[in-house]
């Protein structure tokens, strides 16, 4: 090969993404400062939005990027939450320290789970993950020390004395429960940044482009050396980690667990799928849009009980039929704007076409 | 003795699951459509029968006969208007649309019928039983099992003996080439869903007469139906029956050991079968 | 007016345009051949005619009627049947069922029924109950042709029916063509096997990269002209 | 020692036997051509060699190691590069990204170290001006070039090319032959399936003829082309 | 008090538990009317838990944080009361709950339910209802009226109620043992089970003449139907929870005759509302005439929640002072529609005495009416002699 010493470079940024990066940086700073100037109820709404966003980003990575359409992510929410309760109640650990334990526990469970579900494809995979989640739920329902099918509550002192709470209580001069809200909110914010950052980093890394190639054409990807099954396994375990950790965080705030709640397919997977699909699957931006839509719908209609759910169902159907790439998909199709660009553009060197005679001299 | 009874009760229970699963299997086998609303559709059917029983004073079996054409039309229309648009390589659209449908049906029924437990009364049949040697077999469970058997035989006849059945199979193999034969895949799919809804109505009869039902109990039964379909093997109706029986027997045997393990045992049986035979017991094309 | 005609036919797969204004015409009872290199767009042309790819209404005319937007089943009802590339038998149907399904959309009376198809390809009668895909490639091709004939079509479209077959078998299959022509059907054969195409066709169209680059009677076409039309000029 | 060696490799799809006890050796640095009628099993043979399909029977050795059960991605890392007869680009990625995947994974290098290599290959294959376009928007000929370019980006020791010359003009065909010769000259062993015989014969030193999954001839191009059997098989295509 | 007092109320208005909440609209609107007539300024914010524990916790938080209610009230099954009470306790907001036996409510909220030494009373969560000891007494009193072999079959699911009823320390087993009953408890089954042959076989083998348990209605129907099919007919079937509502009994058709269950409230209870002065009978009749539906047991208790709320708020100077409100609840002494309520005094173990007030419980049997439908007849009042009986215990034919 002729190696001319042209300076080839690769770019991923776009004008929109640069502007967005600046706005995002400001937003992140504002978000960290939020406890200073927003009401507690707003803070809790933000916590809800952040946790749903993270669940959605995790599921999106799994289904949208790795093609693993799981309807059993509640398995990891529940496992993480139960792990947290176990180490806090039975082990006396601080709930904040329990978070990584919960993530690791969920990831560890994901490995034997993968043994079963990775034998399955498509719809079979989806149902398989669902069954596994049911099995987890039933097994945790046998854990008598944590209340079996009854469930149990986090001792009040556990969150009251949680890492950071006394400090924040002093700082903001509020009651413990409000201070705990601030701490969990900050944790959620840090985790959300980490999650989005990790996924964005992954997608821009070598592994990310490998995933994209697998999604486009499995045979061809394997033929150029991409180890598709390992990549998928890594993503599966990584999302299990993230989902389990989140499960623990969510249940620090809820403070009460029962198998039915922690392994609820509706709360932890169906709504999440709804969010991702409404927003736009296979994009980092989609879950942001989806979670906002979901939040607004919930605030507007949740008090209408069954009508609310009915409307949610109808919206899901309509979006899937008429905008299968979600609201963000509609938007990018019109504008071409991407906030998290992952395209690698070749630049530098003489990008003019070389005729073969030139190269071969 | 007790073990024989446990197995027999398990087989009969398997008949119920197979009946729940048969419609799912049909739709899944022909158009790879994962219908998450199937359980709710059975509940919808049960409410329809209930309304016919209470409003017209019909016997539940007669009411089912009346409900069947209505449900067929509903399935036909649903497929034509909504579900056909979701078919393709991507499994998400049908998953999401039928999930949405499931929520819509559940909450629509809640608005219409409240959350009260209902039951379709089958009168003395409900508790009637036949002594069969060492075990006693309830008439309704037996009828359920025989209906499952009849449904599966009838569907097999339809599939393998009629021109419509050929069209089903051809379209399921290759919808594009089926179009070249003058088959309208969308219409064939609509007919298939219509037929699946007929099966749903029969399942609804037994769901409604067996025990209580309310608008929210659909999803709990859906997972067993899916398990039966998957371990039976895609597109194999006899496989679906076998799958239902495996899950039913696993449940009763698990319960006989300890009721704590009853439902878990069914799921574990499912996972074990899949670990050994990822494509199910009787995958198509073997 | 021609019996079947395409006018400035274009076709795309997503972003990728495969046909750029193709005009061909077929007279009643006539046999034409369409030849061209791999990827020239021959299959795409047939897919457009059969409605698998949708076109503008006026881009395809049959008996003077615009049928460019018709669906495949509607095209079949008009009497246009296709032997698709790669045979495409239905794996879950037996040989006989594969043949029977050919009548599903158009039950026109005519020469062809199970018996006459079996007479045309006697070997199929013996294998009538085997799954279609258990046959040899040549036998499968016979089933695919028989299946198309079962609707007693007025136009028969054949896409590369010699593809992947041993020369003897190709001979057998093309030996059936005179009988098919006798039944009154007009035929379009798409072939890469130019020799074979020139033998059966009344007229030939040559395609390259989505365009018709040459057409005429076999006798009027020189080797060089075909070669140029195939590969472009140097 | 041959770089690649097949012994009694067989494969069936249901009742259809597409490879029947195929055995041959490829010497290091050799260029071997494969011809045979449509459906003879040529592409299938490639799939067996690269691990995209599993053999039913027989053994495959690469540089003396038995690789019969090694998965496709590992074989690529060992040094197999291939093009697909029906181009299989990663349609949503750009042309450049298609090569980056192949370069980074196939040569097992960090992504930023393959930029130059990929760019050079794009120049060599005449695709540099489409580098930042989605591969899905390429024309057929460009797709075929992309197949070649992508297989080169994996830095193969053995390059398997499946019908890359079909539909080219004389000039394009000539340029392609030059490119392949240059690759060969760098020491890459080549197996090339091609119907365009004059192009094939100007590169390869041996021809292997497949028919119905069986090897019916293996030898010097001249000798093979002279055999009656082969002429009969190509009867149709020789205008 | 010139500022508006905000009450939050959580109940399962939709979902499988919706039957418990069917009177909510009626009760809340008549409550608002009554208090307005009394010149009191109350506002009630009603939230639907959708029968989902996650949702229950979430709406409780909304009530506290968004609506800043002064008191949270919650009713119906541990699945609803526990998440709400836990949230209130964490938020330091007073909470008043009912319609869940006190053990699953109290123990179910303890971090480690298996370790009584670790149990702690609550500061803000208060509860009124009966407990397992009451239902055990009522059931065994009813059984004592009939001649049986004292063999009991137990049906306890793996849920809040089931685990409490079947608990070897606080549940049925130790008491039955003491009273000389033999209990066959095959194990905790999951709710919505389709087959009870294992239990039926076990009961047959033990020759059980009495069946007891706490089941959700669909499971009881499945069990009872299958038992009849299998030729298993006990003399007594006393089942908690499943037989609360007439509609649930009607689902077993004619087979519901003489099924027995706990009765926590009925129109024949000799109590009066402290708010309206209406007797139980008047209250039930009014409910039926307004809504067109038959009375059910929970309606009295939901009404009582509001009675307590008014009484408590009358006694505090600043309704927004959560600590004062909680303290006032603990000091309540009130005769309500469901009986006299007083915290800190009842026959309760020391750990629960502070937070639980007990209400009377009696036993009843469903009797098939001549024209179809069922009546609930109180057949045993040894635990609360002031509540009149309407008949004697009869064996199932
Ligand atoms: N489904 C498809 N999606 C995208 N491109 C396609 C598709 N089918 C065909 N093409 C492309 O369209 C062009 C024309 O293909 P077509 O199949 O019509 O060629 P052909 O002349 O029939 O070739 P062959 O002789 O190989 O059958 C080719 O470049 C091909 O790659
Ligand atoms: N995955 C598969 N399943 C079933 N049959 C297949 C499969 N892949 C290929 N075949 C069949 O195997 C035979 C050999 O195919 P192959 O693609 O190897 O032929 P080829 O020699 O490359 O032909 P061509 O010159 O047309 O490319 C054909 O009959 C083909 O239809
Ligand atoms: Mg073609
Ligand atoms: Mg090939």
mmCIF file of C-alpha atoms in Angstrom, chain A residues 1-6 8-10 204-229 231 342-347 350-357 359-360, chain D residues 51-52 71-73 76-77 80 82 84 88-94 96-97 100-102 104-106 108-111 115-117 119-126 128-129 131-132 145 150 154 175 178-179 182 186:
data_model
loop_
_atom_site.group_PDB
_atom_site.id
_atom_site.type_symbol
_atom_site.label_atom_id
_atom_site.label_comp_id
_atom_site.label_asym_id
_atom_site.label_seq_id
_atom_site.Cartn_x
_atom_site.Cartn_y
_atom_site.Cartn_z
ATOM 1 C CA UNK A 1 0.000 0.000 0.000
ATOM 2 C CA UNK A 2 1.221 3.449 -0.857
ATOM 3 C CA UNK A 3 1.479 5.449 2.303
ATOM 4 C CA UNK A 4 1.365 9.061 1.393
ATOM 5 C CA UNK A 5 1.730 11.149 4.496
ATOM 6 C CA UNK A 6 -1.529 13.012 4.156
ATOM 7 C CA UNK A 8 -6.336 12.339 7.603
ATOM 8 C CA UNK A 9 -8.501 13.278 10.536
ATOM 9 C CA UNK A 10 -11.878 12.210 11.867
ATOM 10 C CA UNK A 204 -18.542 6.798 19.756
ATOM 11 C CA UNK A 205 -16.031 4.143 20.659
ATOM 12 C CA UNK A 206 -14.859 1.263 18.567
ATOM 13 C CA UNK A 207 -17.384 -0.987 20.291
ATOM 14 C CA UNK A 208 -20.149 1.441 19.397
ATOM 15 C CA UNK A 209 -19.448 1.369 15.703
ATOM 16 C CA UNK A 210 -19.167 -2.390 16.005
ATOM 17 C CA UNK A 211 -22.659 -2.492 17.510
ATOM 18 C CA UNK A 212 -23.963 -0.328 14.715
ATOM 19 C CA UNK A 213 -22.494 -2.702 12.161
ATOM 20 C CA UNK A 214 -24.073 -5.689 13.884
ATOM 21 C CA UNK A 215 -27.419 -3.947 13.828
ATOM 22 C CA UNK A 216 -27.051 -3.243 10.109
ATOM 23 C CA UNK A 217 -25.810 -6.622 8.983
ATOM 24 C CA UNK A 218 -24.870 -9.404 11.349
ATOM 25 C CA UNK A 219 -23.181 -11.676 8.791
ATOM 26 C CA UNK A 220 -21.031 -8.940 7.338
ATOM 27 C CA UNK A 221 -20.113 -7.671 10.786
ATOM 28 C CA UNK A 222 -18.879 -11.072 11.869
ATOM 29 C CA UNK A 223 -16.920 -11.360 8.643
ATOM 30 C CA UNK A 224 -14.942 -8.233 9.409
ATOM 31 C CA UNK A 225 -14.052 -9.507 12.854
ATOM 32 C CA UNK A 226 -16.806 -8.074 15.044
ATOM 33 C CA UNK A 227 -17.575 -10.487 17.857
ATOM 34 C CA UNK A 228 -21.304 -9.891 17.823
ATOM 35 C CA UNK A 229 -22.320 -12.217 20.616
ATOM 36 C CA UNK A 231 -20.724 -7.289 22.242
ATOM 37 C CA UNK A 342 -21.847 9.751 16.336
ATOM 38 C CA UNK A 343 -21.076 9.970 12.636
ATOM 39 C CA UNK A 344 -17.374 9.851 11.977
ATOM 40 C CA UNK A 345 -16.563 12.136 9.110
ATOM 41 C CA UNK A 346 -13.307 11.693 7.286
ATOM 42 C CA UNK A 347 -11.554 15.007 6.768
ATOM 43 C CA UNK A 350 -7.031 15.816 -0.413
ATOM 44 C CA UNK A 351 -10.643 14.695 -0.416
ATOM 45 C CA UNK A 352 -10.711 15.083 -4.166
ATOM 46 C CA UNK A 353 -11.117 11.844 -5.974
ATOM 47 C CA UNK A 354 -7.854 10.227 -6.931
ATOM 48 C CA UNK A 355 -7.764 8.312 -10.136
ATOM 49 C CA UNK A 356 -6.226 4.918 -9.850
ATOM 50 C CA UNK A 357 -3.322 5.819 -12.141
ATOM 51 C CA UNK A 359 -2.113 5.914 -6.685
ATOM 52 C CA UNK A 360 -0.402 3.183 -8.545
ATOM 53 C CA UNK D 51 -17.112 -19.579 9.020
ATOM 54 C CA UNK D 52 -20.341 -17.856 8.011
ATOM 55 C CA UNK D 71 -16.333 -18.711 14.552
ATOM 56 C CA UNK D 72 -16.351 -16.250 11.668
ATOM 57 C CA UNK D 73 -15.112 -13.242 13.619
ATOM 58 C CA UNK D 76 -11.285 -12.779 10.251
ATOM 59 C CA UNK D 77 -8.811 -11.894 12.979
ATOM 60 C CA UNK D 80 -9.403 -14.015 6.296
ATOM 61 C CA UNK D 82 -13.920 -11.622 2.110
ATOM 62 C CA UNK D 84 -19.912 -10.835 -0.557
ATOM 63 C CA UNK D 88 -23.685 -6.453 2.290
ATOM 64 C CA UNK D 89 -22.711 -2.921 3.240
ATOM 65 C CA UNK D 90 -23.565 -1.524 6.656
ATOM 66 C CA UNK D 91 -26.117 0.689 5.034
ATOM 67 C CA UNK D 92 -26.657 3.178 7.807
ATOM 68 C CA UNK D 93 -22.948 3.772 8.298
ATOM 69 C CA UNK D 94 -20.915 5.910 5.938
ATOM 70 C CA UNK D 96 -15.626 5.479 5.688
ATOM 71 C CA UNK D 97 -17.272 4.031 8.783
ATOM 72 C CA UNK D 100 -13.365 1.775 10.134
ATOM 73 C CA UNK D 101 -15.342 -1.172 11.499
ATOM 74 C CA UNK D 102 -13.367 -3.558 9.347
ATOM 75 C CA UNK D 104 -10.561 -1.555 13.877
ATOM 76 C CA UNK D 105 -12.049 -5.001 14.460
ATOM 77 C CA UNK D 106 -10.501 -6.996 11.637
ATOM 78 C CA UNK D 108 -7.685 -5.493 16.092
ATOM 79 C CA UNK D 109 -6.364 -1.956 16.320
ATOM 80 C CA UNK D 110 -7.628 1.115 18.177
ATOM 81 C CA UNK D 111 -9.966 3.123 16.043
ATOM 82 C CA UNK D 115 -7.938 6.273 9.921
ATOM 83 C CA UNK D 116 -4.999 6.570 7.575
ATOM 84 C CA UNK D 117 -5.213 2.955 6.439
ATOM 85 C CA UNK D 119 -8.491 6.516 3.831
ATOM 86 C CA UNK D 120 -5.708 5.031 1.700
ATOM 87 C CA UNK D 121 -7.841 2.041 0.807
ATOM 88 C CA UNK D 122 -10.712 4.312 -0.148
ATOM 89 C CA UNK D 123 -8.356 6.162 -2.439
ATOM 90 C CA UNK D 124 -7.090 2.928 -3.914
ATOM 91 C CA UNK D 125 -10.608 1.634 -4.555
ATOM 92 C CA UNK D 126 -11.876 4.899 -5.959
ATOM 93 C CA UNK D 128 -12.718 8.474 -1.499
ATOM 94 C CA UNK D 129 -15.170 11.040 -2.800
ATOM 95 C CA UNK D 131 -16.296 8.547 1.994
ATOM 96 C CA UNK D 132 -18.826 10.455 4.088
ATOM 97 C CA UNK D 145 -15.954 -1.720 -4.649
ATOM 98 C CA UNK D 150 -13.844 -3.325 3.372
ATOM 99 C CA UNK D 154 -9.141 -6.104 7.726
ATOM 100 C CA UNK D 175 -8.296 -1.105 -13.428
ATOM 101 C CA UNK D 178 -4.525 -3.913 -11.703
ATOM 102 C CA UNK D 179 -5.710 -3.313 -8.152
ATOM 103 C CA UNK D 182 -1.142 -4.967 -6.644
ATOM 104 C CA UNK D 186 1.988 -7.396 -1.500
#
